[in-house]
Short mmCIF file of C-alpha atoms in Angstrom, two decimals:
data_model
loop_
_atom_site.label_atom_id
_atom_site.label_comp_id
_atom_site.label_asym_id
_atom_site.label_seq_id
_atom_site.Cartn_x
_atom_site.Cartn_y
_atom_site.Cartn_z
CA MET A 1 21.97 63.02 -24.47
CA GLU A 2 20.71 60.41 -26.58
CA LYS A 3 23.14 57.65 -27.24
CA PRO A 4 23.80 56.81 -31.22
CA ARG A 5 21.84 53.81 -32.60
CA ASP A 6 24.72 51.62 -33.14
CA VAL A 7 25.95 51.98 -29.66
CA ALA A 8 22.18 51.41 -28.19
CA LEU A 9 22.26 48.08 -30.14
CA VAL A 10 25.20 46.82 -29.10
CA GLU A 11 24.34 47.46 -25.54
CA ALA A 12 21.01 46.09 -25.92
CA GLY A 13 23.15 42.61 -27.73
CA VAL A 14 25.60 42.62 -25.04
CA ARG A 15 23.19 42.38 -21.98
CA GLY A 16 21.22 39.81 -23.88
CA ALA A 17 24.58 37.48 -23.71
CA GLY A 18 25.13 38.11 -20.16
CA LEU A 19 28.50 39.89 -20.41
CA GLY A 20 27.27 43.05 -19.09
CA TRP A 21 27.32 46.87 -19.41
CA PRO A 22 29.68 49.08 -17.71
CA GLY A 23 27.88 52.02 -17.97
CA ALA A 24 28.06 55.64 -19.50
CA GLY A 25 31.42 57.41 -19.03
CA ARG A 26 33.19 53.98 -17.69
CA GLU A 27 35.17 51.74 -19.76
CA SER A 28 34.11 48.36 -20.11
CA LYS A 29 36.47 45.35 -18.96
CA GLY A 30 36.11 43.49 -22.32
CA PHE A 31 34.55 46.11 -24.53
CA GLN A 32 35.23 49.76 -25.83
CA VAL A 33 32.82 51.53 -27.66
CA ASN A 34 33.65 53.76 -30.54
CA ASP A 35 30.71 56.54 -29.68
CA ALA A 36 31.65 57.90 -33.05
CA GLY A 37 31.34 54.38 -34.94
CA SER A 38 34.54 54.37 -36.71
CA ASP A 39 35.77 51.29 -38.20
CA ALA A 40 39.01 51.22 -36.58
CA SER A 41 39.94 50.57 -32.61
CA ASP A 42 41.71 53.06 -30.69
CA HIS A 43 44.15 50.20 -30.90
CA GLY A 44 44.08 49.42 -34.57
CA THR A 45 42.53 46.06 -34.22
CA PRO A 46 39.60 45.62 -36.81
CA ARG A 47 36.33 46.30 -35.52
CA SER A 48 32.93 44.87 -36.05
CA SER A 49 29.50 46.45 -34.94
CA GLY A 50 31.29 48.55 -33.22
CA ILE A 51 32.78 46.70 -30.42
CA ASP A 52 36.71 46.86 -29.68
CA VAL A 53 37.69 43.27 -28.26
CA GLN A 54 40.47 43.16 -25.92
CA HIS A 55 40.09 39.57 -24.64
CA PRO A 56 40.00 36.73 -27.04
CA ASP A 57 37.98 34.06 -24.66
CA GLN A 58 35.27 36.74 -24.50
CA ALA A 59 35.30 37.19 -28.25
CA ALA A 60 35.17 33.03 -28.77
CA ALA A 61 32.47 33.05 -26.30
CA LEU A 62 30.32 35.90 -28.36
CA ASP A 63 30.93 34.55 -31.51
CA SER A 64 30.30 30.80 -30.38
CA ARG A 65 26.58 32.26 -29.64
CA GLU A 66 25.96 34.08 -32.93
CA THR A 67 27.54 31.21 -35.16
CA LYS A 68 26.65 28.11 -32.97
CA PRO A 69 23.11 28.02 -31.48
CA VAL A 70 22.34 25.33 -28.63
CA VAL A 71 20.41 22.52 -30.45
CA VAL A 72 18.10 20.59 -27.84
CA PRO A 73 17.61 17.00 -29.30
CA GLU A 74 13.56 16.09 -29.18
CA ILE A 75 13.00 13.23 -27.24
CA LEU A 76 9.98 11.39 -28.64
CA ALA A 77 7.89 9.93 -25.69
CA ASP A 78 6.36 6.61 -25.64
CA PRO A 79 2.84 7.14 -26.84
CA MET A 80 1.70 4.35 -24.70
CA ASP A 81 3.62 5.60 -21.35
CA THR A 82 0.52 7.66 -20.10
CA PRO A 83 -0.93 7.65 -16.76
CA ILE A 84 -4.19 6.23 -17.86
CA ALA A 85 -2.03 3.06 -19.66
CA ARG A 86 -0.16 2.64 -16.59
CA ALA A 87 -3.24 2.77 -14.10
CA ALA A 88 -5.08 0.23 -16.57
CA GLU A 89 -2.06 -1.91 -16.64
CA ALA A 90 -1.96 -1.99 -12.81
CA ALA A 91 -5.71 -2.60 -12.67
CA ILE A 92 -5.33 -5.58 -14.95
CA VAL A 93 -2.91 -7.07 -12.57
CA VAL A 94 -4.77 -6.47 -9.73
CA ARG A 95 -8.10 -8.21 -11.12
CA GLY A 96 -5.96 -11.18 -11.98
CA MET A 97 -6.25 -10.83 -16.15
CA GLY A 98 -2.19 -9.85 -16.12
CA ASP A 99 -0.80 -12.82 -14.62
CA ARG A 100 0.96 -15.39 -17.30
CA GLN A 101 0.74 -18.04 -14.29
CA PRO A 102 -2.15 -18.27 -11.74
CA TRP A 103 -1.15 -18.14 -8.37
CA PRO A 104 -0.23 -21.59 -6.36
CA ARG A 105 -3.09 -23.06 -4.34
CA PRO A 106 -2.03 -24.73 -1.01
CA PRO A 107 -2.45 -28.51 -0.95
CA ARG A 108 -5.22 -28.23 1.65
CA CYS A 109 -7.32 -25.65 3.26
CA ARG A 110 -5.39 -23.01 5.60
CA VAL A 111 -7.28 -21.55 8.29
CA MET A 112 -5.93 -18.29 9.48
CA THR A 113 -6.84 -15.93 12.37
CA ILE A 114 -5.83 -11.97 11.88
CA ALA A 115 -5.32 -10.85 15.34
CA ASN A 116 -4.24 -7.83 17.11
CA GLN A 117 -5.78 -6.04 19.97
CA LYS A 118 -5.20 -2.92 19.18
CA GLY A 119 -7.89 -1.49 17.32
CA GLY A 120 -7.01 0.42 14.01
CA VAL A 121 -4.01 -1.58 12.89
CA GLY A 122 -5.91 -2.83 9.70
CA LYS A 123 -7.22 -5.98 10.66
CA THR A 124 -10.49 -6.09 8.88
CA THR A 125 -8.72 -4.09 6.10
CA THR A 126 -6.28 -6.68 5.57
CA ALA A 127 -8.75 -9.79 5.81
CA VAL A 128 -11.42 -8.56 2.98
CA ASN A 129 -8.63 -7.10 0.83
CA LEU A 130 -6.07 -10.28 1.05
CA ALA A 131 -9.52 -12.66 0.42
CA ALA A 132 -10.80 -10.53 -2.48
CA SER A 133 -7.17 -10.65 -3.99
CA LEU A 134 -6.85 -14.45 -3.66
CA ALA A 135 -10.28 -15.02 -4.69
CA GLN A 136 -9.87 -12.88 -8.31
CA HIS A 137 -6.73 -15.25 -8.50
CA GLY A 138 -8.47 -18.44 -8.44
CA SER A 139 -8.69 -19.33 -5.03
CA ARG A 140 -11.55 -19.91 -3.00
CA VAL A 141 -11.98 -18.14 0.44
CA LEU A 142 -14.36 -18.03 3.33
CA VAL A 143 -14.22 -15.13 5.66
CA VAL A 144 -15.34 -15.33 9.30
CA ASP A 145 -16.27 -12.29 10.48
CA LEU A 146 -15.94 -12.55 14.55
CA ASP A 147 -16.09 -8.70 15.21
CA PRO A 148 -19.45 -7.23 16.62
CA GLN A 149 -18.77 -4.28 14.83
CA GLY A 150 -19.47 -6.31 11.50
CA ASN A 151 -17.07 -4.10 9.53
CA ALA A 152 -15.85 -7.31 6.96
CA SER A 153 -19.63 -7.96 6.44
CA THR A 154 -19.87 -4.58 5.12
CA ALA A 155 -17.00 -4.25 3.40
CA LEU A 156 -17.78 -7.71 1.38
CA ASP A 157 -21.63 -6.38 1.30
CA VAL A 158 -23.05 -8.83 2.98
CA GLU A 159 -26.43 -8.63 4.97
CA HIS A 160 -25.62 -8.25 8.52
CA ARG A 161 -28.35 -6.62 10.19
CA SER A 162 -29.73 -7.80 13.84
CA GLY A 163 -31.73 -11.10 13.56
CA THR A 164 -29.71 -12.59 10.43
CA PRO A 165 -28.04 -15.67 10.59
CA SER A 166 -24.76 -15.05 11.49
CA ILE A 167 -21.56 -16.36 13.53
CA TYR A 168 -23.37 -15.57 16.80
CA ASP A 169 -25.95 -18.45 16.10
CA VAL A 170 -22.84 -20.71 15.08
CA LEU A 171 -21.20 -19.85 18.82
CA VAL A 172 -23.99 -19.53 21.11
CA ASP A 173 -26.51 -21.79 19.31
CA ASP A 174 -24.78 -24.07 17.74
CA ARG A 175 -26.04 -23.84 14.49
CA PRO A 176 -24.06 -25.40 11.54
CA LEU A 177 -21.70 -23.03 9.75
CA ALA A 178 -23.11 -24.27 6.29
CA GLU A 179 -26.06 -22.38 7.13
CA VAL A 180 -25.28 -19.21 7.66
CA VAL A 181 -22.02 -18.92 4.80
CA ARG A 182 -23.16 -16.45 1.84
CA PRO A 183 -21.52 -16.00 -0.75
CA VAL A 184 -19.92 -12.52 -2.16
CA GLY A 185 -21.78 -11.78 -5.30
CA ALA A 186 -19.14 -9.35 -6.95
CA LEU A 187 -16.46 -12.01 -6.32
CA PRO A 188 -17.16 -15.73 -7.62
CA GLY A 189 -14.90 -17.69 -5.23
CA LEU A 190 -15.39 -15.45 -1.90
CA PHE A 191 -17.46 -16.46 0.91
CA CYS A 192 -18.46 -15.08 4.00
CA VAL A 193 -19.61 -15.44 7.62
CA PRO A 194 -21.61 -12.50 8.35
CA ALA A 195 -21.22 -10.78 12.03
CA THR A 196 -24.50 -8.85 13.49
CA ILE A 197 -24.41 -6.89 16.58
CA ASP A 198 -25.69 -9.60 18.59
CA LEU A 199 -22.20 -10.94 18.83
CA ALA A 200 -21.63 -8.05 21.59
CA GLY A 201 -23.34 -10.23 23.73
CA ALA A 202 -21.68 -13.45 23.28
CA GLU A 203 -18.88 -13.32 25.24
CA ILE A 204 -21.28 -13.21 28.60
CA GLU A 205 -23.46 -15.52 27.15
CA LEU A 206 -20.61 -18.48 26.60
CA VAL A 207 -19.29 -17.79 30.42
CA PRO A 208 -21.12 -20.76 31.59
CA VAL A 209 -20.78 -22.76 28.54
CA VAL A 210 -18.35 -25.68 28.87
CA ALA A 211 -15.53 -25.83 26.69
CA ARG A 212 -16.21 -22.32 25.64
CA GLU A 213 -12.97 -21.40 23.75
CA LEU A 214 -13.77 -24.66 21.20
CA ARG A 215 -17.05 -23.41 19.92
CA LEU A 216 -15.18 -22.11 16.80
CA ALA A 217 -13.05 -25.07 15.97
CA ARG A 218 -15.72 -27.32 16.53
CA ALA A 219 -18.01 -25.73 13.98
CA LEU A 220 -15.30 -25.60 11.79
CA ARG A 221 -14.09 -29.25 11.93
CA ALA A 222 -17.94 -30.17 11.20
CA TYR A 223 -18.05 -27.71 7.98
CA ASP A 224 -16.64 -29.22 4.75
CA THR A 225 -13.65 -27.34 3.68
CA SER A 226 -12.31 -29.58 1.12
CA HIS A 227 -13.58 -27.08 -1.45
CA LEU A 228 -11.95 -24.22 0.01
CA ASP A 229 -8.37 -22.76 0.10
CA TYR A 230 -8.65 -20.15 2.80
CA VAL A 231 -10.62 -19.76 5.72
CA ILE A 232 -9.66 -16.16 7.37
CA VAL A 233 -11.10 -15.15 10.65
CA ASP A 234 -11.23 -11.58 11.33
CA CYS A 235 -11.14 -10.79 14.96
CA PRO A 236 -12.36 -8.25 17.25
CA PRO A 237 -9.56 -5.61 18.90
CA SER A 238 -9.21 -7.42 22.21
CA LEU A 239 -7.78 -10.66 23.47
CA GLY A 240 -11.36 -11.79 24.85
CA LEU A 241 -13.42 -15.01 24.41
CA LEU A 242 -13.71 -14.30 20.77
CA THR A 243 -10.22 -13.67 19.77
CA LEU A 244 -9.53 -16.86 21.94
CA ASN A 245 -11.89 -18.98 20.11
CA ALA A 246 -10.43 -17.86 16.83
CA LEU A 247 -6.95 -18.63 18.03
CA VAL A 248 -7.88 -21.99 18.93
CA ALA A 249 -9.71 -22.71 15.57
CA ALA A 250 -6.49 -21.52 13.46
CA GLU A 251 -3.28 -23.10 12.42
CA GLU A 252 -2.11 -19.95 11.65
CA VAL A 253 -1.95 -16.13 12.98
CA LEU A 254 -1.76 -13.29 10.57
CA LEU A 255 -0.34 -10.28 12.69
CA PRO A 256 -0.81 -7.01 11.27
CA ILE A 257 1.18 -4.19 12.59
CA GLN A 258 0.67 -0.14 12.09
CA CYS A 259 4.07 1.44 11.32
CA GLU A 260 3.50 3.25 14.52
CA TYR A 261 5.08 3.06 18.03
CA TYR A 262 1.79 2.09 19.90
CA ALA A 263 1.32 -0.60 17.80
CA LEU A 264 4.29 -2.51 19.38
CA GLU A 265 3.36 -2.29 22.62
CA GLY A 266 0.61 -4.84 22.52
CA VAL A 267 2.37 -7.37 20.04
CA GLN A 268 3.88 -9.02 22.76
CA GLN A 269 1.05 -9.37 25.04
CA LEU A 270 -0.96 -10.95 21.85
CA LEU A 271 2.47 -13.41 21.47
CA ASN A 272 1.65 -14.37 25.18
CA THR A 273 -1.92 -15.35 24.44
CA ALA A 274 -0.74 -17.25 21.41
CA GLU A 275 1.59 -19.19 23.16
CA LEU A 276 -0.54 -20.11 26.07
CA VAL A 277 -3.09 -21.08 23.53
CA ARG A 278 -0.50 -23.13 21.84
CA VAL A 279 0.63 -24.93 24.96
CA ASN A 280 -3.18 -25.79 26.24
CA PHE A 281 -5.10 -26.09 23.24
CA ASN A 282 -3.61 -25.76 20.00
CA PRO A 283 -0.22 -27.12 19.66
CA GLY A 284 -0.03 -26.51 15.55
CA LEU A 285 -0.83 -22.76 16.33
CA HIS A 286 2.22 -20.24 14.91
CA VAL A 287 2.81 -16.88 13.60
CA SER A 288 3.53 -17.58 10.14
CA THR A 289 2.93 -13.84 8.72
CA VAL A 290 3.44 -10.51 9.64
CA LEU A 291 1.90 -7.48 7.46
CA LEU A 292 3.42 -3.86 8.02
CA THR A 293 0.38 -1.59 7.42
CA MET A 294 -0.34 2.23 7.33
CA TYR A 295 3.09 2.79 6.08
CA ASP A 296 3.79 6.57 5.47
CA GLY A 297 7.06 7.09 4.00
CA ARG A 298 7.64 11.14 4.98
CA THR A 299 8.30 9.45 8.77
CA ARG A 300 11.51 8.22 10.29
CA LEU A 301 9.47 6.46 12.66
CA ALA A 302 7.29 4.34 10.13
CA SER A 303 10.42 3.30 8.85
CA ASP A 304 12.40 2.59 12.46
CA VAL A 305 9.21 0.32 13.11
CA ALA A 306 9.63 -1.59 10.07
CA ASP A 307 13.41 -2.43 10.35
CA ASP A 308 12.45 -3.36 14.21
CA VAL A 309 9.59 -5.62 13.34
CA ARG A 310 12.11 -7.13 10.64
CA ALA A 311 14.50 -7.79 13.02
CA HIS A 312 12.09 -9.50 15.59
CA PHE A 313 10.20 -11.50 13.09
CA GLY A 314 12.51 -12.21 10.39
CA THR A 315 11.57 -13.92 7.10
CA SER A 316 7.72 -14.01 8.81
CA VAL A 317 7.54 -10.61 7.27
CA LEU A 318 5.98 -10.12 4.32
CA SER A 319 8.32 -8.04 2.09
CA THR A 320 5.17 -5.77 0.80
CA ILE A 321 4.28 -3.08 3.37
CA ILE A 322 0.90 -1.56 2.88
CA PRO A 323 0.98 2.26 2.70
CA ARG A 324 -1.80 4.58 3.56
CA SER A 325 -4.40 4.94 1.08
CA VAL A 326 -7.22 7.16 0.84
CA ARG A 327 -8.93 4.61 -1.59
CA VAL A 328 -8.42 2.22 1.02
CA SER A 329 -10.64 4.33 3.48
CA GLU A 330 -13.04 5.09 1.16
CA ALA A 331 -13.84 1.61 -0.40
CA PRO A 332 -15.92 0.26 2.72
CA SER A 333 -18.40 3.24 2.35
CA GLN A 334 -19.48 1.77 -1.20
CA ALA A 335 -19.44 -1.79 0.36
CA GLN A 336 -16.90 -2.83 -1.27
CA THR A 337 -13.05 -3.63 -1.01
CA VAL A 338 -10.28 -1.57 -2.67
CA ILE A 339 -9.91 -4.31 -4.72
CA THR A 340 -12.64 -3.98 -6.89
CA TYR A 341 -13.24 -0.26 -5.52
CA ASP A 342 -10.10 1.15 -7.38
CA PRO A 343 -7.90 -1.70 -8.46
CA ALA A 344 -5.16 0.68 -9.72
CA SER A 345 -4.89 2.51 -6.15
CA SER A 346 -1.31 1.84 -4.40
CA GLY A 347 -3.68 0.16 -1.42
CA ALA A 348 -5.09 -2.10 -4.16
CA ILE A 349 -1.49 -2.99 -5.44
CA ALA A 350 -0.26 -3.24 -2.30
CA TYR A 351 -2.74 -5.68 -0.99
CA THR A 352 -2.53 -7.78 -4.44
CA GLU A 353 1.16 -8.08 -3.78
CA ALA A 354 0.87 -9.16 -0.22
CA ALA A 355 -2.09 -11.66 -1.65
CA ARG A 356 0.62 -12.91 -3.82
CA GLU A 357 3.36 -13.29 -1.47
CA LEU A 358 0.80 -15.24 0.67
CA ALA A 359 0.07 -17.52 -2.08
CA MET A 360 3.41 -18.18 -2.87
CA GLN A 361 3.98 -19.74 0.64
CA SER A 362 1.81 -22.14 -0.12
CA ALA A 363 4.43 -23.26 -2.76
CA GLY A 364 7.18 -22.78 -0.30
CA ALA A 365 8.24 -19.70 -1.93
CA ARG A 366 7.98 -15.77 -2.23
#
């Protein structure tokens, strides 16, 4: 049987209010419907719209829905706070154009070796991006590529084909360092000593040479570093003769540690080697800086490794952690550092902050 029109409308309205409808031929818990559409209820109470109210609380709720609509206040968004605006602001800071004060420069040139015998922990990436960021903020930096793979030379877009004057000629043939230094065109104040594939045979060729572990140190002493703020030496992933030369020539070791378990296993061996170098060749050598790289915040392991490293090295660990970033990996394919390739990326921002901390070490504060 078809329902009267007023009953159908009331039923639809009650369902829309979320109060339910008991169904045909059953008594409602909160409402009674007069199928005849009379104006008086079965209990003598006034009726409205064919509904008999037995529970005052439900009646008040229904009345509130009908007479007091919910008003959502409109919150006006800041028209300047957009993803593009935030990316532009980050890029300005990375490029060194947003700081009110320039970063402090060291009183004399800091010679730093970036070493870790484990491969893939970010040594070269750290070397070129820290150097690029420091150069963009007013420092003059020389990167010495001591890895036969020549990845630092690639990232800085410096020619390093076989036969090109390189660090190989300095170590093996006693060529003056000044003759192989090349400016990095995209970044004023940044210079590079390239590495060629010839360097792969240098360790064998240097075996019969007297004081072979002092070759790089002697070359740096003969080079005028008065116009430089930093010399950053990028080492190969080994503890061979090339890394030994870098440790003997440097005053500081910057140790990049990947936030994974395997990265911790070889750290003690590197520290033992650095201690032997300090005792026998270079009394001033020390691990001044530790940088956590390739941090993946989605894993508990990364956080545990970071905690262990901070507990062991203390204040030597930079506060900034370098996250995993696709842009950091893409940049070398364009012969760039991430600082110039995508200055608004998370990797560029992180390396810029790490470089700022490094610069603040020169002023005695972070």
